[in-house]
Short mmCIF file of C-alpha atoms and ligand atoms in Angstrom, two decimals:
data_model
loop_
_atom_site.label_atom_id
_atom_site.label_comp_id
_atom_site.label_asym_id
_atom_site.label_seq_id
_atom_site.Cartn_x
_atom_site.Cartn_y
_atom_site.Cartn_z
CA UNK A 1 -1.12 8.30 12.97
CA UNK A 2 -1.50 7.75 16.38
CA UNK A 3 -4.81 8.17 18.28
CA UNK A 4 -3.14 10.22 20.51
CA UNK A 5 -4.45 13.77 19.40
CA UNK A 6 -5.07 16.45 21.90
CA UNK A 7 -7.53 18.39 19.57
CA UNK A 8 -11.14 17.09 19.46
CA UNK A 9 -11.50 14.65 16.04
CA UNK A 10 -12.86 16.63 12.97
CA UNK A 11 -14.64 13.29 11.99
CA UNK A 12 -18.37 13.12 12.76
CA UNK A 13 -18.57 9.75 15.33
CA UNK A 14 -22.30 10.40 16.03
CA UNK A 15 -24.02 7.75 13.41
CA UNK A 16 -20.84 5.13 13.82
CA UNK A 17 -21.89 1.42 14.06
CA UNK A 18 -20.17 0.00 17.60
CA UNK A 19 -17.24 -1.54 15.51
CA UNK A 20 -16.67 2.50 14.55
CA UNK A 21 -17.56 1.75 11.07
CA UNK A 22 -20.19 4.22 8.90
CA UNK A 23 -21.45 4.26 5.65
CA UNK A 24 -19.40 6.15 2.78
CA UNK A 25 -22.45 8.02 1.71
CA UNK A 26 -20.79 9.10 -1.28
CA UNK A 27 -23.15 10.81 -2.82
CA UNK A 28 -22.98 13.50 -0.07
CA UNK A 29 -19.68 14.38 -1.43
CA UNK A 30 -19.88 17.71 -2.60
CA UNK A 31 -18.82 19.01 -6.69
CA UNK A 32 -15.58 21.09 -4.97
CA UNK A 33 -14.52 17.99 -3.05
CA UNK A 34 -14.52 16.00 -6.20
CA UNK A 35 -12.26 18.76 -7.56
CA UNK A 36 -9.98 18.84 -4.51
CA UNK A 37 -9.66 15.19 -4.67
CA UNK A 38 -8.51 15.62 -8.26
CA UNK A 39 -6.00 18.62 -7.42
CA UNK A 40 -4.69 16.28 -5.14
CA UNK A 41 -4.03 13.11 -7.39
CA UNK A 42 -2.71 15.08 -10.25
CA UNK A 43 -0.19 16.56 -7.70
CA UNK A 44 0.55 12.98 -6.27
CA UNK A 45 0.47 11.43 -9.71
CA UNK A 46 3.01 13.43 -11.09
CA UNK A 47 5.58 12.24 -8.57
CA UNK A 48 5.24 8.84 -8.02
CA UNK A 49 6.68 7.48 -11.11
CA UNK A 50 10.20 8.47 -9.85
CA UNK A 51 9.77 7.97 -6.15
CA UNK A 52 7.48 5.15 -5.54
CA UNK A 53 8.22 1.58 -5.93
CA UNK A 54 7.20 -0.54 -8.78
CA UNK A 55 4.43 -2.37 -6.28
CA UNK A 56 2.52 0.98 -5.56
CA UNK A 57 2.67 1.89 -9.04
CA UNK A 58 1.27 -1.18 -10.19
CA UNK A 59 -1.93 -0.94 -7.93
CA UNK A 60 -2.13 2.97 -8.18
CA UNK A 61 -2.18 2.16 -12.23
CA UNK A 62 -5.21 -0.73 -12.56
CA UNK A 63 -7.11 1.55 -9.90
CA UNK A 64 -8.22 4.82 -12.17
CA UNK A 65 -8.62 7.10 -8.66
CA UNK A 66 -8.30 10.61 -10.62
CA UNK A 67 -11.88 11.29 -11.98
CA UNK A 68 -13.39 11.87 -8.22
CA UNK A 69 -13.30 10.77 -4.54
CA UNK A 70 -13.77 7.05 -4.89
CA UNK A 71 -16.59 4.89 -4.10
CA UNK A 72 -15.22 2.07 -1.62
CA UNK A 73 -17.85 -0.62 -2.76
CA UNK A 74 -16.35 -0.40 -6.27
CA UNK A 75 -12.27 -1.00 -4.78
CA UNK A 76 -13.66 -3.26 -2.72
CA UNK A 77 -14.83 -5.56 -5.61
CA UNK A 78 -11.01 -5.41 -6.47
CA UNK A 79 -9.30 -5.46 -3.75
CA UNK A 80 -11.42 -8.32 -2.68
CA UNK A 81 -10.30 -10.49 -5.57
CA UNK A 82 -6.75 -9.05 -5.16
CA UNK A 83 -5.67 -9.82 -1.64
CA UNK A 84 -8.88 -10.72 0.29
CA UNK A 85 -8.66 -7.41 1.79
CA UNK A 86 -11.61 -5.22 2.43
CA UNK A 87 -12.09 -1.44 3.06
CA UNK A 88 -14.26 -0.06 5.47
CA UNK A 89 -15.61 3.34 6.14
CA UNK A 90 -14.74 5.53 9.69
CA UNK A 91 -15.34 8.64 10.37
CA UNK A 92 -11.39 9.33 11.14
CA UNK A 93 -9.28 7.87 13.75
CA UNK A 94 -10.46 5.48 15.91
CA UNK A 95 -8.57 3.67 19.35
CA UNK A 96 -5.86 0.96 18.80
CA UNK A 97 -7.74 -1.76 19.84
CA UNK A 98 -10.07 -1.15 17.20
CA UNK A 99 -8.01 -0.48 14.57
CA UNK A 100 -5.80 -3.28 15.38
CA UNK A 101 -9.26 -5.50 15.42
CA UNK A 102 -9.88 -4.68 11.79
CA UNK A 103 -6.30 -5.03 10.42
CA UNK A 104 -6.21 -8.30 12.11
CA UNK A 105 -9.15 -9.50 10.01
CA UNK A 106 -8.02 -7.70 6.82
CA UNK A 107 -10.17 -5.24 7.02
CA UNK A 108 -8.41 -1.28 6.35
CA UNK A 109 -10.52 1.63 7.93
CA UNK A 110 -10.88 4.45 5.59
CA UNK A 111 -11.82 8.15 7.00
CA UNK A 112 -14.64 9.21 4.72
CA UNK A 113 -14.06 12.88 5.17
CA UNK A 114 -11.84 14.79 2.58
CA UNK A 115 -9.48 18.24 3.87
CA UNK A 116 -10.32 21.63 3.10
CA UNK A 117 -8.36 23.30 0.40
CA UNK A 118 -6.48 25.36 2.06
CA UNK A 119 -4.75 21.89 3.82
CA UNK A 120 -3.47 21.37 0.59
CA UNK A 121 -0.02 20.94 1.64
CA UNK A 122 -0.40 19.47 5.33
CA UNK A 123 -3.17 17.74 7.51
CA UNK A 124 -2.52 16.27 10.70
CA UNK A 125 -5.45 13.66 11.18
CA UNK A 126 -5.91 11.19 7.89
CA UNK A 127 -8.52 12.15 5.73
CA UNK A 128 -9.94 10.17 3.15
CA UNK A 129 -6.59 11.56 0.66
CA UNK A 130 -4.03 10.03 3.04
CA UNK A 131 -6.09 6.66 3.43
CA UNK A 132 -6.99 6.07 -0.05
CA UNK A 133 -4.40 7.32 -2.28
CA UNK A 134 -1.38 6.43 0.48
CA UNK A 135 -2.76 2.86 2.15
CA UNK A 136 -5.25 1.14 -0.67
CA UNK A 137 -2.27 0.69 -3.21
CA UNK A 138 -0.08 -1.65 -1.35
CA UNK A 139 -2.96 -3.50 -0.29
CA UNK A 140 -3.09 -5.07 -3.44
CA UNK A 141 0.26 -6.46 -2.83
CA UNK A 142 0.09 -10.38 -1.42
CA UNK A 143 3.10 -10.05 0.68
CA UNK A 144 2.28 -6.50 2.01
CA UNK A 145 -1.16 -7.44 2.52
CA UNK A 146 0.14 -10.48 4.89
CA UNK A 147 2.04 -8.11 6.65
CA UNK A 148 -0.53 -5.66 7.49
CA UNK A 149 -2.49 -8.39 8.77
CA UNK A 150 -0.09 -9.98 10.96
CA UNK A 151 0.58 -6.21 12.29
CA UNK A 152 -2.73 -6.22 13.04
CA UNK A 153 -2.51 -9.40 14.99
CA UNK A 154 0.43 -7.94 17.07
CA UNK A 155 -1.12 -4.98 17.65
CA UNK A 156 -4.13 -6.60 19.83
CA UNK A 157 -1.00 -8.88 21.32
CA UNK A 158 1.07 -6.09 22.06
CA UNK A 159 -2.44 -3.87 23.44
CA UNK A 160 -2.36 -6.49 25.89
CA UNK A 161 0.89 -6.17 26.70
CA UNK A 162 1.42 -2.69 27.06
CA UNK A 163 3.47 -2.22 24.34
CA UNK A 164 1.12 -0.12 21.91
CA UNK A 165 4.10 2.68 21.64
CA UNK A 166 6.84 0.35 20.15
CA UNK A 167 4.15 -1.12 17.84
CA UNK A 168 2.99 2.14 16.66
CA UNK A 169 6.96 2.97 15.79
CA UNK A 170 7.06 0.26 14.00
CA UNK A 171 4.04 1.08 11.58
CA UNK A 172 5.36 4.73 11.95
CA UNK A 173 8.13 3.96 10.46
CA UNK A 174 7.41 1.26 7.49
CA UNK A 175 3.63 1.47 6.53
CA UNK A 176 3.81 5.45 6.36
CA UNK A 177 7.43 6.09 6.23
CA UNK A 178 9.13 3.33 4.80
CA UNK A 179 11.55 3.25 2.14
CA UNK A 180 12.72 -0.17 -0.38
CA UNK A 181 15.81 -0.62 -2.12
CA UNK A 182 14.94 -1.32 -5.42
CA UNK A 183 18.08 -1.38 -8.33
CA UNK A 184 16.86 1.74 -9.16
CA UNK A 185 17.95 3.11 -5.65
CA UNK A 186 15.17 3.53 -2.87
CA UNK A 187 11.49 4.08 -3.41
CA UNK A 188 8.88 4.96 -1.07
CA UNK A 189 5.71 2.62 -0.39
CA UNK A 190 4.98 4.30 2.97
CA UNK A 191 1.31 6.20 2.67
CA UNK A 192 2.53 9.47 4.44
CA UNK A 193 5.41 10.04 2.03
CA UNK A 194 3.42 8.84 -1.22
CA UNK A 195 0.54 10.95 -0.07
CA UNK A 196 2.13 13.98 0.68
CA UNK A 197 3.72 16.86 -1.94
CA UNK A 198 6.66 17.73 0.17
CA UNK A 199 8.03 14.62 1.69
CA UNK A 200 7.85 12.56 -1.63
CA UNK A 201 10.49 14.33 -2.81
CA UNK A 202 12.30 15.04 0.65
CA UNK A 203 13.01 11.22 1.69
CA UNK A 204 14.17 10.55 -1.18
CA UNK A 205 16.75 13.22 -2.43
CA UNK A 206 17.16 15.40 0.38
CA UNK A 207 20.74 15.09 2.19
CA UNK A 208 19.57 15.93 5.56
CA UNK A 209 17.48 12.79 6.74
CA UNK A 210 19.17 9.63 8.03
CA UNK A 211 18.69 6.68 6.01
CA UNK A 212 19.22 3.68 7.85
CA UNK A 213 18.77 -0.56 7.31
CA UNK A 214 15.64 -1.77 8.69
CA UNK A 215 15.85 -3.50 12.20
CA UNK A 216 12.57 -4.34 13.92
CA UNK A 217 14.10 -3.60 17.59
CA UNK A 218 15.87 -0.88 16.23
CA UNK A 219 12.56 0.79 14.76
CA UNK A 220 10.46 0.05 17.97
CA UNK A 221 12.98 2.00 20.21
CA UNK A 222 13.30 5.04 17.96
CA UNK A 223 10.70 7.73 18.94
CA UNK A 224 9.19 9.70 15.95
CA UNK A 225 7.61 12.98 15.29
CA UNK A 226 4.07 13.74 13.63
CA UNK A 227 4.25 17.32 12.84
CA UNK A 228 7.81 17.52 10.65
CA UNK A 229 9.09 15.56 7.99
CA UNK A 230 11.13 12.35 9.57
CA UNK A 231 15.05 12.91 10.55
CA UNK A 232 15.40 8.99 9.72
CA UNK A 233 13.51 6.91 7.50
CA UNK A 234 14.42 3.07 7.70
CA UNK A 235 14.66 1.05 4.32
CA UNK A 236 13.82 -2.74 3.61
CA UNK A 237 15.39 -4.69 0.93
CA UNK A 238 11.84 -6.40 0.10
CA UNK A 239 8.44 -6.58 1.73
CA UNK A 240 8.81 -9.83 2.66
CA UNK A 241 11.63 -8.90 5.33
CA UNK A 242 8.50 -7.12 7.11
CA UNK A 243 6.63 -10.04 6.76
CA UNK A 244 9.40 -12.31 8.47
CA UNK A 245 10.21 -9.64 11.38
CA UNK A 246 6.55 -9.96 12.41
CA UNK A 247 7.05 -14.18 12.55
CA UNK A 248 8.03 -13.97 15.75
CA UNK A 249 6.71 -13.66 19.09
CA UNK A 250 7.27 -10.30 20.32
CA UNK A 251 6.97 -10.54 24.11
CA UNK A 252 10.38 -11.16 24.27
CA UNK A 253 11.36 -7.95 22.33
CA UNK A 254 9.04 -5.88 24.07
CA UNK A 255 11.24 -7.18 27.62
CA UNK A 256 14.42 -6.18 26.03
CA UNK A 257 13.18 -2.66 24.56
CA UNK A 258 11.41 -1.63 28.04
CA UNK A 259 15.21 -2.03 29.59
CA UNK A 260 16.75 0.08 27.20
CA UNK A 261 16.20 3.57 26.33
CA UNK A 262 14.15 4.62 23.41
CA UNK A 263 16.25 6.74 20.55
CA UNK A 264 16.00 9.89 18.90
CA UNK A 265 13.94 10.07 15.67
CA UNK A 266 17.55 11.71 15.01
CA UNK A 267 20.14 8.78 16.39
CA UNK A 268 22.72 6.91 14.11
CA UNK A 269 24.46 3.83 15.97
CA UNK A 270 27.65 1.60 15.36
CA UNK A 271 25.65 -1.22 14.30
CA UNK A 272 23.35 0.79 11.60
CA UNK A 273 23.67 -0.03 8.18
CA UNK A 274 23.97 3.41 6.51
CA UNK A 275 22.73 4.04 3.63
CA UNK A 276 22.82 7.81 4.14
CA UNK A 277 24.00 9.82 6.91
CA UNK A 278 21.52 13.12 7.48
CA UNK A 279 23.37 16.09 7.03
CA UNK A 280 20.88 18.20 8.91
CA UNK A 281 22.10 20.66 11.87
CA UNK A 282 20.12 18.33 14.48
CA UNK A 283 22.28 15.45 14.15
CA UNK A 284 25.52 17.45 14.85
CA UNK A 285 26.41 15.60 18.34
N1 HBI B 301 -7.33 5.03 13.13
N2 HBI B 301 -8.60 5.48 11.24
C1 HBI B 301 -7.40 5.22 11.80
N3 HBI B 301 -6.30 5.18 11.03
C2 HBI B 301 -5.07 4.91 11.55
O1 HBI B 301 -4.06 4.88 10.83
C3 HBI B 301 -4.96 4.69 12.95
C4 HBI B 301 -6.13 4.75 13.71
N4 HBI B 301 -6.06 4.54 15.03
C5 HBI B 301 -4.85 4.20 15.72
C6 HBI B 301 -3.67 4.18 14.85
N5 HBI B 301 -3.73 4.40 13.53
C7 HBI B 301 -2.33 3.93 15.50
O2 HBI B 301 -2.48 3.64 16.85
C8 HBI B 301 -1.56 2.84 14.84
O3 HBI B 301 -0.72 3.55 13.99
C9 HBI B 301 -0.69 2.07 15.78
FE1 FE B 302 -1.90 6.35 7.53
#
């Protein structure tokens, strides 16, 4: 989810504290929100035993999210103890710099606002669904949690470096659309698969996506699409291979990917490992 939305932001910024943060009020939350919320994780629910990895499941289990929109005080008691990660409420996207700021100090922004029903099946800012149900689970994972925190310390790196774009491919493409080999086969942990009714299923089973190894350089030059399901998703053999790409420094990545050209969201190469080759019409070539 980039910040880079040309539609004004649904979320209300006017009562915002100046690190973007607002209170959850959660007893604004209205009866037929609860109920949405509930339509939503029964949906979700249903699939994640045979598409989501064993990590996710864990975390989605010992959390109980299906009675009602959650109250982030109560998670946080939990997630605390967990992983020394905390959630904190925004009112919906806010700019890298910030969002970098709080990762960095293990802090996960939450959008407090919930869809409308009738964006059931797609939204294109994160709402409080997307946050909660997709993010908060792998938080309670040690080695996950490192690595969103370390991402979060590249992030205000690479902000000064003017590499926000590869940086944002790279959480494009493992927080929200990342896959694990498990011995089952693959899994999804990334929150916009887990959180959404369509591409569960789709990056998983469907023949027409790539699915390719995960390479850090090779995920930062790959462009990526908001509006369609992905043409590649990129699969890790363990979460701590993300935690050990982000070791390094990345200045000298960012000087090799600004002298080549960025790839297709489409693009197989020689050197991929292949998993599975998409079958769809686009990557005829
Ligand atoms: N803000 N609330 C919120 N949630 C995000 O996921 C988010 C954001 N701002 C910027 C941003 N993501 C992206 O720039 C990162 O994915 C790189
Ligand atoms: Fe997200």
């Amino acid at each position: 989810m980039t910040g880079q939305t040309d539609h004004a932001l649904r979320g209300d910024y006017s009562r915002m504290r100046p690190d973007y943060t607002v209170d959850q009020d959660w007893d604004v939350y209205r009866p037929e929100e609860h109920a949405l919320w509930r339509r939503l994780f029964d949906r979700q629910a249903a699939l994640v035993p045979r598409y989501a990895c064993d990590e996710y499941r864990a975390a989605l289990v010992r959390l109980d999210l299906g009675a009602a929109i959650p109250r982030f005080d109560a998670i946080n008691r939990k997630l605390a103890a967990a992983t020394r990660w905390e959630l904190v409420a925004v009112p919906g996207l806010v700019p890298d710099l910030v969002f970098f700021e709080h990762l960095a100090n293990r802090r996960f922004p939450v959008t407090v606002w919930l869809r409308e029903p009738h964006e059931f099946d797609y939204i294109v800012e994160p709402d409080v669904f997307h946050d909660f149900f997709g993010h908060v689970p792998m938080l309670f994972d040690p080695v996950f949690a490192d690595y969103m925190q370390a991402y979060g310390k590249g992030g205000l790196k690479a902000h000064a470096l003017g590499a926000i774009e590869m940086l944002a491919r790279l959480y494009w493409y493992t927080v929200e659309f990342g896959l694990v080999e498990t011995p089952a086969g693959l899994r999804t942990y990334g929150a916009g698969i887990v959180s959404s009714g369509g591409e569960i299923r789709h990056s998983i089973e469907s023949p027409e996506p790539n699915r390719l190894g995960f390479d850090l350089l090779r995920v930062m030059r790959t462009r990526y699409k908001i509006d369609t399901y992905q043409e590649t998703y990129f699969v890790v053999r363990g979460f701590d291979e993300l935690f050990e790409a982000t070791e390094p420094d990345f200045a000298p990545y960012y000087r090799t990917l600004a002298a080549q050209e960025p790839l297709a969201a489409s693009a197989v190469l020689p050197g991929d490992r292949v998993y599975h080759r998409g079958a769809a019409p686009t990557q005829a070539a």
